[in-house]
XYZ file of C-alpha atoms in Angstrom:
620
model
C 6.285 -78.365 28.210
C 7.737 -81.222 26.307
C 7.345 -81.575 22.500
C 6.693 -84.285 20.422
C 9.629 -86.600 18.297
C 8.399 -87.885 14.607
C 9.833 -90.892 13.203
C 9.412 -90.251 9.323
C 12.813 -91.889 8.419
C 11.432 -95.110 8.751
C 8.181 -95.121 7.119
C 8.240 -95.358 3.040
C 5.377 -96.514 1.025
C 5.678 -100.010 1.764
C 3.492 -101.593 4.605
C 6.312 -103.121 6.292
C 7.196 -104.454 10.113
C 9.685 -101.594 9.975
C 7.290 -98.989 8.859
C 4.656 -100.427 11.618
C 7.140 -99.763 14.418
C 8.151 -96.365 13.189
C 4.428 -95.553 13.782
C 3.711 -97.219 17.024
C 6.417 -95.649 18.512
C 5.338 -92.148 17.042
C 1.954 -92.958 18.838
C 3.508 -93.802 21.875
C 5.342 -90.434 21.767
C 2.050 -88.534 21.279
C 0.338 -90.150 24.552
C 3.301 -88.753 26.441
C 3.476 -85.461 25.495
C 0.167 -84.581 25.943
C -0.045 -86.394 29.472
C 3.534 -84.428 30.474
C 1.660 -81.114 29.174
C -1.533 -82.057 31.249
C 0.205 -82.857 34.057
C 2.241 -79.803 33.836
C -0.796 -77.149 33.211
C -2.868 -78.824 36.523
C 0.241 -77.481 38.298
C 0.403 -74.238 36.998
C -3.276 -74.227 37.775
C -2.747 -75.359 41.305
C 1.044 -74.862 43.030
C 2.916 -73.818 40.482
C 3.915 -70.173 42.444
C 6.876 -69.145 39.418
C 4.167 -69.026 36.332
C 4.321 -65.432 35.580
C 5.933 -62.117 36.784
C 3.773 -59.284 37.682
C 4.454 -56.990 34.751
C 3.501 -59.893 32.500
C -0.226 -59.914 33.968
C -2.318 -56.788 32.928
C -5.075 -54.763 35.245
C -6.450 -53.053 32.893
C -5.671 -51.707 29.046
C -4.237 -48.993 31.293
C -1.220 -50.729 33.669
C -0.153 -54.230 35.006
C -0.094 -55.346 38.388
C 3.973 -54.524 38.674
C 2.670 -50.818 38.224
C -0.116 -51.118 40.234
C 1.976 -52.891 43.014
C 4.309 -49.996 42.878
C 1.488 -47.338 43.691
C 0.544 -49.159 46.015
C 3.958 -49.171 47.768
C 4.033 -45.623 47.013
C 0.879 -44.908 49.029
C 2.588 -47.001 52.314
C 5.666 -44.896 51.743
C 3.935 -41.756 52.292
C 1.457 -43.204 54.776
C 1.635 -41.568 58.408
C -0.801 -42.821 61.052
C -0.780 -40.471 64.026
C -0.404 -41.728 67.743
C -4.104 -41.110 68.341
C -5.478 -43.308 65.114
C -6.741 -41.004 63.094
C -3.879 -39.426 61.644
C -1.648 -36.331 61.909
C -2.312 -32.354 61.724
C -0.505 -32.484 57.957
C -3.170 -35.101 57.216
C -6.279 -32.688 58.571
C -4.677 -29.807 56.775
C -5.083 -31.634 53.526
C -8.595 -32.349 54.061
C -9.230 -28.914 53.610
C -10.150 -27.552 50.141
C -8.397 -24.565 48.725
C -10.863 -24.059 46.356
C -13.898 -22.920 48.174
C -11.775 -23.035 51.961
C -13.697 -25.759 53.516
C -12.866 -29.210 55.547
C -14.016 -32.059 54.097
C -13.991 -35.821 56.297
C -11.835 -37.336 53.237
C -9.073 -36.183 51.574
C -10.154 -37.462 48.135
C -13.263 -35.698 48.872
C -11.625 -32.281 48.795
C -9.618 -33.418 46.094
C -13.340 -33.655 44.060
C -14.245 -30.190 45.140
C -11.049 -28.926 44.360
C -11.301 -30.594 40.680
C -14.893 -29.805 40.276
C -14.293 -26.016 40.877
C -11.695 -25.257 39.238
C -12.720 -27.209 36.098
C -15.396 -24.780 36.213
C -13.173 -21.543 36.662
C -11.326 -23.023 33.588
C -14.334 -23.174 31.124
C -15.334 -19.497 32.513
C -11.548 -18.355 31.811
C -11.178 -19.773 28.599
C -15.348 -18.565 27.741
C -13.688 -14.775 28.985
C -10.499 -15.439 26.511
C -13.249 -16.106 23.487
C -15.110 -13.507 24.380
C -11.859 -11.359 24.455
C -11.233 -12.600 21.360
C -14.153 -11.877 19.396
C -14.143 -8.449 21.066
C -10.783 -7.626 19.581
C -11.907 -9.142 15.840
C -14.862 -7.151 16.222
C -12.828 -3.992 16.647
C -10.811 -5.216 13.937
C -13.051 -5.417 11.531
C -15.243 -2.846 12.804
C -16.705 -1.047 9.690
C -19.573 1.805 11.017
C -20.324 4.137 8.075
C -23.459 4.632 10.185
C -22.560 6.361 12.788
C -18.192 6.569 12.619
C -16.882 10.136 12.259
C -14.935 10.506 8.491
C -11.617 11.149 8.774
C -9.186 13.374 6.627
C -7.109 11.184 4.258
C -5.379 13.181 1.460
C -5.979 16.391 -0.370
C -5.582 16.328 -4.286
C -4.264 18.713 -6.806
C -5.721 19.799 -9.792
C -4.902 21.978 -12.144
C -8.044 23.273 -13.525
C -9.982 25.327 -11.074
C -12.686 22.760 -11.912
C -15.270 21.751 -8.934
C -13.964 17.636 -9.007
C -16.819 15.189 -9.768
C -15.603 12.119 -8.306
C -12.558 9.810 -7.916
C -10.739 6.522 -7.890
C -7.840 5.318 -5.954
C -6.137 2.236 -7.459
C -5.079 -1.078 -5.786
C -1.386 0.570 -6.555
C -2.857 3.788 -4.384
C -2.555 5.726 -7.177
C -5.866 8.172 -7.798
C -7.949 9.484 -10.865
C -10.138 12.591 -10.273
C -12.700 13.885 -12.836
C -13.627 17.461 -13.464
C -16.348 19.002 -15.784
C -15.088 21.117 -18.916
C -18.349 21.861 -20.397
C -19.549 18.909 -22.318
C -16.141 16.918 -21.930
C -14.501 16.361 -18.345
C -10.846 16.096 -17.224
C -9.413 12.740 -15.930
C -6.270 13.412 -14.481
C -3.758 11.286 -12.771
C -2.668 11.630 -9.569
C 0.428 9.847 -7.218
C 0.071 8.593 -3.964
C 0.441 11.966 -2.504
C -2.224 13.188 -4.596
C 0.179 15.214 -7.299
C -0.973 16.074 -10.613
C 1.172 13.327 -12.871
C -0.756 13.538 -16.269
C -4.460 14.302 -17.253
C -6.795 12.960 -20.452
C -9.675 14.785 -22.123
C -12.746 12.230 -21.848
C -14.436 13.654 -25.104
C -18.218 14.034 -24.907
C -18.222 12.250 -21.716
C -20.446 14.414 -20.028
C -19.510 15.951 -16.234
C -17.952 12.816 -15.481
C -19.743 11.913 -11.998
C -19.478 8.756 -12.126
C -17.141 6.598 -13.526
C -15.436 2.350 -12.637
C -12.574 1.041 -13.676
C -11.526 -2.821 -14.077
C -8.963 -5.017 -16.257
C -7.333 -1.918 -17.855
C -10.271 0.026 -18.927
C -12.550 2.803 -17.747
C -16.108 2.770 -17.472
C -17.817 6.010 -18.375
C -21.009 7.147 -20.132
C -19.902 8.907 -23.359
C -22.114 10.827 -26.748
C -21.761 9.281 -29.781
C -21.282 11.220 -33.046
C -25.347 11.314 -32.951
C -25.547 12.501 -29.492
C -26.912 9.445 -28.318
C -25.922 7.814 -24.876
C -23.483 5.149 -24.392
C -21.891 3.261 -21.796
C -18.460 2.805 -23.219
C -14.856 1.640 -21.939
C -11.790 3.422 -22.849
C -8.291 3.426 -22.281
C -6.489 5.818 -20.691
C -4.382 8.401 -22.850
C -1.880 10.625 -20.579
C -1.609 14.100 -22.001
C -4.329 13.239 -24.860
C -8.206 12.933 -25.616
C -9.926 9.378 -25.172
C -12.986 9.348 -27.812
C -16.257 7.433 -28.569
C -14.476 7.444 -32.541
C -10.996 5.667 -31.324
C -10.424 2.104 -32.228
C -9.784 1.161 -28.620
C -13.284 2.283 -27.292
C -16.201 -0.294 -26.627
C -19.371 0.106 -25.980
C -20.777 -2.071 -23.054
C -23.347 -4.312 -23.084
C -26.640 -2.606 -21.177
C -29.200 -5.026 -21.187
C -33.087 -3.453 -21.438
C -31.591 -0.070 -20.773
C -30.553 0.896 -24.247
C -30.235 4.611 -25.364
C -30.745 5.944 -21.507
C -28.368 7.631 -19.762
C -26.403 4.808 -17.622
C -23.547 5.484 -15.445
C -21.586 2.358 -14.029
C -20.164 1.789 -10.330
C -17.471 -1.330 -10.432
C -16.571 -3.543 -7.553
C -13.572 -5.630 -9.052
C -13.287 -7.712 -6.218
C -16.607 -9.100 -6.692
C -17.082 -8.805 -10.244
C -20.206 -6.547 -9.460
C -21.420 -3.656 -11.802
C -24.081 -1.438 -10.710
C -25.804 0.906 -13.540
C -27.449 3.824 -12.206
C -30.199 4.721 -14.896
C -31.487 7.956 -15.897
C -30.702 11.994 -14.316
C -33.438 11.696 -11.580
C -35.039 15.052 -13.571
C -38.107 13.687 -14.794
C -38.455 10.176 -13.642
C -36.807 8.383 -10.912
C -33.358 6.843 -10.989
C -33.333 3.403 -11.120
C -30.512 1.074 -9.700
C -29.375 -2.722 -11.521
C -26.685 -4.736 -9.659
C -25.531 -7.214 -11.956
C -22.447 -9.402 -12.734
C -19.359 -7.426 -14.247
C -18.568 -10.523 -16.499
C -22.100 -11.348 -17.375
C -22.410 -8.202 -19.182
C -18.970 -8.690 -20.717
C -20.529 -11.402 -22.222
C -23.770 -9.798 -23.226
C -25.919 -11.792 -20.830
C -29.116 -9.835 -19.660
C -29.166 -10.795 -15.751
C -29.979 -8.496 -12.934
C -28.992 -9.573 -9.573
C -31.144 -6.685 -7.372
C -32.694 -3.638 -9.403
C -34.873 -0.977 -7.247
C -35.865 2.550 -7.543
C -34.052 5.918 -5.859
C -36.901 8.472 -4.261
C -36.827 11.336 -6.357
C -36.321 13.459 -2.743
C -32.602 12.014 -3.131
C -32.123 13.767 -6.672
C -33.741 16.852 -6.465
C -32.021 20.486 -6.638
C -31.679 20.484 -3.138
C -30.098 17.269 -2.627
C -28.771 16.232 -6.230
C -26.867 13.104 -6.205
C -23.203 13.447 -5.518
C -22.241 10.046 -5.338
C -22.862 6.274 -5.654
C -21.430 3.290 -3.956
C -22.161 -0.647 -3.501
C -20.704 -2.656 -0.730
C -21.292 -6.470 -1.831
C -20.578 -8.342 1.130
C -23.466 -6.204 3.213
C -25.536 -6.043 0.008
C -26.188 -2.310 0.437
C -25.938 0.634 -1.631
C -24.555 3.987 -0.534
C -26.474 7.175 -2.064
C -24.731 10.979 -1.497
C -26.502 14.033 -1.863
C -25.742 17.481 -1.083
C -25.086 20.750 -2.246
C -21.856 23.363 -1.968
C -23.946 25.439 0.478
C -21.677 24.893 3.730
C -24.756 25.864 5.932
C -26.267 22.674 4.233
C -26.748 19.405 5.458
C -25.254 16.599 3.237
C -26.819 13.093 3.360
C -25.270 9.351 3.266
C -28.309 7.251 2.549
C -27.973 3.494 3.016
C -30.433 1.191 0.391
C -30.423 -2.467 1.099
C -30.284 -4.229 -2.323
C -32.099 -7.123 -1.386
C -35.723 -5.372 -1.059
C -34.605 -1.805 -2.095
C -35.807 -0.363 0.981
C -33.829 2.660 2.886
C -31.684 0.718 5.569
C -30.771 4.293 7.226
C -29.471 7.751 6.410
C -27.399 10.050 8.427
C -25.602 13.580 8.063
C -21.954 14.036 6.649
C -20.610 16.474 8.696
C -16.825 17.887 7.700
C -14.871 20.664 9.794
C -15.484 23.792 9.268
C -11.674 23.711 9.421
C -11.928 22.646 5.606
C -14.147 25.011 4.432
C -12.992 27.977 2.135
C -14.649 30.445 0.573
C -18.120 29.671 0.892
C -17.960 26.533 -1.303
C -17.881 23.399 0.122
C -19.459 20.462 -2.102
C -19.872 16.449 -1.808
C -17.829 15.027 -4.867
C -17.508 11.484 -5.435
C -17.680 8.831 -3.299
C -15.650 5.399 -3.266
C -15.570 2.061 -1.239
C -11.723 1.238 -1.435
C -10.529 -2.305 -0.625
C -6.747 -3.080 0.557
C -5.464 -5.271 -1.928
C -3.460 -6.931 1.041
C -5.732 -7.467 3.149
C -9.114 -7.160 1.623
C -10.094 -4.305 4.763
C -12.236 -1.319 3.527
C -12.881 2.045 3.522
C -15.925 4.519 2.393
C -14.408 7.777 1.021
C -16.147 10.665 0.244
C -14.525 13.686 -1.977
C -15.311 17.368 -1.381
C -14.339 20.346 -3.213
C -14.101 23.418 -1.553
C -12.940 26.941 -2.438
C -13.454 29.494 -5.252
C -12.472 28.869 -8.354
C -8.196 30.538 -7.281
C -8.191 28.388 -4.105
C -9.877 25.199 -5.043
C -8.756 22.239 -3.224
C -10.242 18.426 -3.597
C -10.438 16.640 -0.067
C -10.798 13.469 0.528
C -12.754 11.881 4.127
C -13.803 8.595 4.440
C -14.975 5.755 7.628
C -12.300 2.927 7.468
C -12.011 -0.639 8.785
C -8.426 -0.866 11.080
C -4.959 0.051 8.757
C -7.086 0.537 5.850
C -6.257 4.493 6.645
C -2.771 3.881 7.654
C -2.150 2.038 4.692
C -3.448 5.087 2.742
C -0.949 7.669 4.329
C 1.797 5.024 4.353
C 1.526 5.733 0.636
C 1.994 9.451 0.784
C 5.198 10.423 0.935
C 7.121 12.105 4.035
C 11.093 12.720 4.443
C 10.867 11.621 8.251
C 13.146 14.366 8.928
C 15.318 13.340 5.517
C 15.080 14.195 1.970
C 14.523 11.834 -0.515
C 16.789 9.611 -2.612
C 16.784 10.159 -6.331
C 14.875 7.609 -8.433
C 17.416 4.728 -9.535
C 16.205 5.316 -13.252
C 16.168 8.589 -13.353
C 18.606 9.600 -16.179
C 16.869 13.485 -16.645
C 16.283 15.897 -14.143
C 13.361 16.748 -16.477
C 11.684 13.220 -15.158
C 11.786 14.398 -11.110
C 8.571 16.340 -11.588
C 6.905 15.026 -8.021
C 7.205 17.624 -4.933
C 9.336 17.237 -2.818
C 13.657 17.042 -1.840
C 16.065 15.506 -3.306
C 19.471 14.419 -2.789
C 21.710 13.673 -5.937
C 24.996 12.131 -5.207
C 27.914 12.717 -7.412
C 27.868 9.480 -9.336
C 23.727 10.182 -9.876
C 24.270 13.462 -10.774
C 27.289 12.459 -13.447
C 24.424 10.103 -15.268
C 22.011 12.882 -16.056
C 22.359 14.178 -19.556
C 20.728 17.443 -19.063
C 22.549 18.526 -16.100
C 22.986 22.076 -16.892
C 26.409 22.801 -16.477
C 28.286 19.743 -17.452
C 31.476 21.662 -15.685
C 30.208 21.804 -12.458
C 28.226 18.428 -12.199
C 30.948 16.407 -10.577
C 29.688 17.026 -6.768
C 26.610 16.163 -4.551
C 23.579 18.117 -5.368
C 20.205 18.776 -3.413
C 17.251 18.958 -5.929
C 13.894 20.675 -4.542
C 10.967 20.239 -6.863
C 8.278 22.757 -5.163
C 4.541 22.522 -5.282
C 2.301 23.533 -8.287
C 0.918 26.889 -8.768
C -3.037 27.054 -8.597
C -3.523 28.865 -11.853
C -1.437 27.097 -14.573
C 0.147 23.595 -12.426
C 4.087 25.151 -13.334
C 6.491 24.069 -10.763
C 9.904 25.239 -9.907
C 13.153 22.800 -9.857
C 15.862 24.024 -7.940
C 19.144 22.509 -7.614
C 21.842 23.381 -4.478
C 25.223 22.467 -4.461
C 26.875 20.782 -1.546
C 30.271 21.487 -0.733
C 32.783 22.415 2.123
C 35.275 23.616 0.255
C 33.115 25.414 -2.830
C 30.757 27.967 -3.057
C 27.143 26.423 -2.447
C 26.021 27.103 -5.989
C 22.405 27.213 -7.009
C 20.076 27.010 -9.685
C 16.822 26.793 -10.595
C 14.152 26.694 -13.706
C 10.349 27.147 -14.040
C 8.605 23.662 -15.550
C 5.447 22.054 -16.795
C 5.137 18.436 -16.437
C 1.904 18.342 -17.776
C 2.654 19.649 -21.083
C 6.345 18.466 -21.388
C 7.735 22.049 -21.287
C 11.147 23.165 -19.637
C 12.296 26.765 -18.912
C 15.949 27.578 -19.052
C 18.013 27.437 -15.734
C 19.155 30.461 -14.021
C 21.858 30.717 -12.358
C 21.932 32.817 -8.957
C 25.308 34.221 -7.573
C 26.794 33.188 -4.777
C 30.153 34.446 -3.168
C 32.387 32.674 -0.567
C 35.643 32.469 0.417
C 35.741 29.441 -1.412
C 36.802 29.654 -5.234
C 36.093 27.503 -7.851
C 38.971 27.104 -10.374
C 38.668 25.463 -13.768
C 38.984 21.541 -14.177
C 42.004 20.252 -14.916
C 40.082 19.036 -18.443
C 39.393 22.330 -19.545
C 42.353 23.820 -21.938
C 40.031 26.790 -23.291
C 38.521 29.607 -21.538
C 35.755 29.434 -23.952
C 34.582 26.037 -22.216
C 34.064 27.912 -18.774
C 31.310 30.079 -20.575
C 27.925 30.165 -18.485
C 26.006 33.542 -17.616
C 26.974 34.632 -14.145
C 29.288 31.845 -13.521
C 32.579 33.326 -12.072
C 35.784 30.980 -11.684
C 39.922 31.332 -10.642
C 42.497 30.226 -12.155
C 45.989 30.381 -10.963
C 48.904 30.928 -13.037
C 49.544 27.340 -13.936
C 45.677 27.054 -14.839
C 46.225 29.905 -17.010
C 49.252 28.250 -18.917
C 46.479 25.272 -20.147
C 44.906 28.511 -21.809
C 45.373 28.319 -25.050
C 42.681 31.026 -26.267
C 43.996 33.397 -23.364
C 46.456 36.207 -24.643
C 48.321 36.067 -21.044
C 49.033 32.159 -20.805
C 52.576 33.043 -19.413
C 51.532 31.844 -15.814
C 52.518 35.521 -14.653
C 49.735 35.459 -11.931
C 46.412 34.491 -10.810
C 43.133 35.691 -12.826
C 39.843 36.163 -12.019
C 37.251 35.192 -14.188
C 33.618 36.611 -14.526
C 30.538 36.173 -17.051
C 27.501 38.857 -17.307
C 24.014 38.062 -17.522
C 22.800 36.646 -21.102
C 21.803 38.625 -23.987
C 18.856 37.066 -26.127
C 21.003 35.742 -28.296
C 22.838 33.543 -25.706
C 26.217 36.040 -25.672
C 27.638 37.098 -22.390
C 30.513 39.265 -21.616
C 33.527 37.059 -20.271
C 36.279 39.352 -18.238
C 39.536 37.976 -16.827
C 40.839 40.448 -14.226
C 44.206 39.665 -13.001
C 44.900 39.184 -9.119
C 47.942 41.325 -8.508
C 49.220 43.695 -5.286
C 52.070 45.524 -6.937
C 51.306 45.542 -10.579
C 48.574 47.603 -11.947
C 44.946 45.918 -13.221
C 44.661 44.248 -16.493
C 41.511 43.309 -17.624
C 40.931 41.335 -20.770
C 37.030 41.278 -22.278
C 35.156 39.320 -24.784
C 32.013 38.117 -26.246
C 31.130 34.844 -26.304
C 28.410 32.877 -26.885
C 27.527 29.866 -24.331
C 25.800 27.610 -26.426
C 28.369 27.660 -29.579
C 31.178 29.327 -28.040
C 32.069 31.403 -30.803
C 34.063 34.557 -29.018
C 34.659 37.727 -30.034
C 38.077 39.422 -29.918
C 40.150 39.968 -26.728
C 40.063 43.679 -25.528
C 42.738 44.917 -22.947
C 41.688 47.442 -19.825
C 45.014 48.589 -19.082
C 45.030 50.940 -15.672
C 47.381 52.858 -14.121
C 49.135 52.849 -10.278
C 48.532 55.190 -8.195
């Protein structure tokens, strides 16, 4: 296509015969152009066979008529005609389907069946893989407390022969139990393996049946110094007595219900409160479920509020504990008595229109049972801090008053029950590893085994024989007594070479107090001679403790009368007097000379010694 030449050199702004030719000629170059160009696009139109290559011209959106030419020559390529006309046996055999096994005239016709069918198998498969699916999710999240059995989770200790009177375990699995103590009630704290760690007197709080917890504080029902009822919150006070009188005690905000008897249930994770109101004695107990931080602020709302039938707080099925699930927006009610012949009742209330949603019977092993005495205490709906799962728990105590245990049972969502035990603590066939912080051997106070290496053991001040310390050491700390909670620490030295030295003491943890250690003998073959360190044999001073020293230990002597390094010595201690004295005797270790024996008092915690008396004996 040509283009067009402009003369514009020649034209200026005056009207000239030069400017008049410049723009005839332009004109002239116009008209040729645009008759080359028409000539030039009739041919294109016409015999022009060069215009375009076939990947410039487009089918479709989809491919050009280069691609289209080359499936096309594809489909010759592979085409066989058969001698008869219509094709070869390969060509028949693809006619039929191998979908539904039939022959079909066309190929492409199979081809649709074929599609067609298993499109369909497809959407069924993948409908079966949903299904699947939603199958597994439901077993995940099953949650039953209707009809699932209650498992055994975790037994707790208690001190006080106390029936328990409910229970909270902690997003750190931790667990709080309450016992009555006439008008107060115990709140102890218990580890994850449901050992007695410390326990607070809640003053004037009643039996303690029902009690929340939430942003540091627990929720209780407490006297004041009038006797009146109070819903309070209180801090916690290990070892000491929480009271309606201390500065850190509140009283919570309770609406209409002012002056009655109101006992709170707390769902943290919702922010939920729910007041049960009144003893069921006289009148019926009522139920409020209202918004934890509404009442914080003092704002009157109830979310659902219904009525309990008084057949579900009477004598023979008083109420034993009180739960609220938000996300089903139902209430769980326990009753029973300690009468194991009994039959103990989970009663479901759906908050919405306070009607029963069902009950059913909580049925526990006889396996559990002790004594007689088996009684529903406490009930809780835990939620994994991880992963949000639940479980309902239920706590029993069973046994007379110098066997009583505290049992916990509960219906759980999947791991929630795992994750519970994974808490409790097992030695999978090892003991355990000392605490990193530990500096005392008065702070191991949970059951269980020990092992103290020799640089852990060197770091505890009141390792009781500073002389001996420098070696690995297994520590047992054995289980409570029923009566009093005293435990017993024992500690087990081990060595090869050494005799396997142990000793033990009698402890309290709860109130802070520490027997003194004993020391029980053990003989080997192995002897242990004094430390290089030691240059008196005042310093080597502990009741039954024996040592040997060889004659170039006993030349470091310098409060020995026979520091000569004549011969070997054996030295022994007796059993304490009550003033902390013990008899210290240094034999010497001889075949041909006769027995000396030197003797002395000495005291082991000052070691001020007596004088030196010689045993002189005689060959015979």
């Amino acid at each position: 296509m040509a283009k067009v030449t402009i003369n514009t050199a020649d034209i200026t702004g005056n009207l000239n015969r030069a400017n008049m030719d410049a723009i005839r000629n332009n004109f002239i170059s116009f008209r040729n152009v645009v008759n080359d160009n028409y000539d030039l696009f009739t041919i294109h139109q016409t015999t022009q066979t060069n215009a375009h290559t076939a990947k410039q011209i487009k089918v479709s959106n989809l491919y050009t008529v280069a691609d289209n030419l080359d499936w096309l020559q594809a489909l010759i390529d592979n085409l066989v005609i058969g001698a008869n006309g219509d094709g070869i046996a390969e060509v028949k055999e693809a006619r039929v389907s191998i979908y539904d096994k039939k022959a079909y005239q066309t190929v492409n016709s199979r081809l649709k069946v074929d599609f067609e069918g298993f499109t369909k198998d497809l959407e069924t498969f993948q409908n079966d893989i949903k299904q699947d699916i939603a199958d597994v999710k439901a077993i995940d999240n099953r949650f039953e407390p209707r009809t699932d059995r209650f498992n055994y989770l975790m037994t707790l200790q208690a001190n006080d022969p106390h029936v328990m009177q409910t229970f909270l375990i902690g997003t750190g699995k931790d667990v709080y139990q309450t016992q009555a103590n006439g008008d107060n009630y115990i709140l102890s704290h218990k580890n994850q393996s449901g050992e007695e760690v410390s326990k607070c007197v809640v003053e004037s709080g009643g039996h303690g049946t029902q009690i929340g917890y939430a942003g540091g504080y627990f929720y209780s029902n407490m006297r004041d110094s009038s006797g009146a009822f109070k819903l309070v919150r209180f801090k916690y006070k290990a070892n000491g007595t929480a009271k309606y009188s201390d500065p850190e005690t509140e009283d919570v905000f309770v609406g209409g219900n002012k002056g009655l008897y109101v006992n709170p249930t707390i769902d943290p994770y919702n922010d939920i409160i729910v007041f049960r109101i009144g003893t069921g004695t006289d009148t019926p107990i009522k139920i409020e479920v209202r918004k934890l931080s509404e009442i914080l602020n003092k704002v009157d709302k109830v979310l659902y509020n219904f009525t309990i039938p008084q057949s579900l707080s009477s004598a023979s099925q008083p109420m034993q504990g009180v739960e609220y699930d938000h996300d089903a927006k139902t209430l769980y009610w326990l009753t029973g008595t300690s009468d194991p012949n009994e039959t103990n009742y989970l009663t479901a209330f759906d908050v919405t229109t306070g009607k029963q949603a069902w009950q059913r019977t909580v049925a526990i092993s006889t396996y559990y049972t002790a004594g007689g005495f088996m009684e529903p205490e406490g009930m809780q709906l835990w939620r994994s801090p991880d992963t949000k799962k639940k479980g309902l728990i239920i706590g029993y105590s069973t046994g007379l008053a110098n066997d009583r245990k505290h049992l916990l049972f509960g219906v759980f969502q999947r791991t929630v029950l795992e994750e519970l035990k994974g808490a409790q603590f097992g030695t999978s066939g090892r003991v355990d590893a000392l605490p990193v912080d530990a500096t005392r051997l008065s702070q191991i106070t949970k059951t269980g085994r020990y092992y103290l290496t020799t640089a852990q053991a060197m770091k505890l001040t009141d390792f009781p024989i500073p002389l001996i310390q420098s070696s690995g050491w297994y520590l047992n700390v054995y289980e409570k007594s029923g009566a009093n909670g005293n435990m017993r620490q024992e500690l087990i030295r081990n060595s090869y070479a050494r005799t396997a030295l142990a000793l033990d003491r009698s402890i309290d943890p709860t109130n802070k107090e520490y027997g003194v250690w004993n020391l029980t003998p053990k003989y080997s073959e192995g002897a242990d001679r004094p430390p290089a360190s030691v240059k008196k044999l005042a310093d080597l001073a502990y009741a039954g403790l024996n040592w040997y020293m060889t004659g170039d230990d006993s030349k470091r002597m310098t409060d020995f009368p026979r520091n000569d390094g004549i011969s070997g010595w054996f030295i022994e201690h007796s059993a304490s007097g009550t003033d902390n004295v013990v008899v210290q005797k240094v034999t010497r270790n001889s075949n041909s000379h006769y027995m000396e024996i030197y003797a002395r008092t000495i005291a082991t915690d000052t070691k001020k010694a007596g004088q030196w008396s010689l045993f002189k004996s005689e060959l015979v």
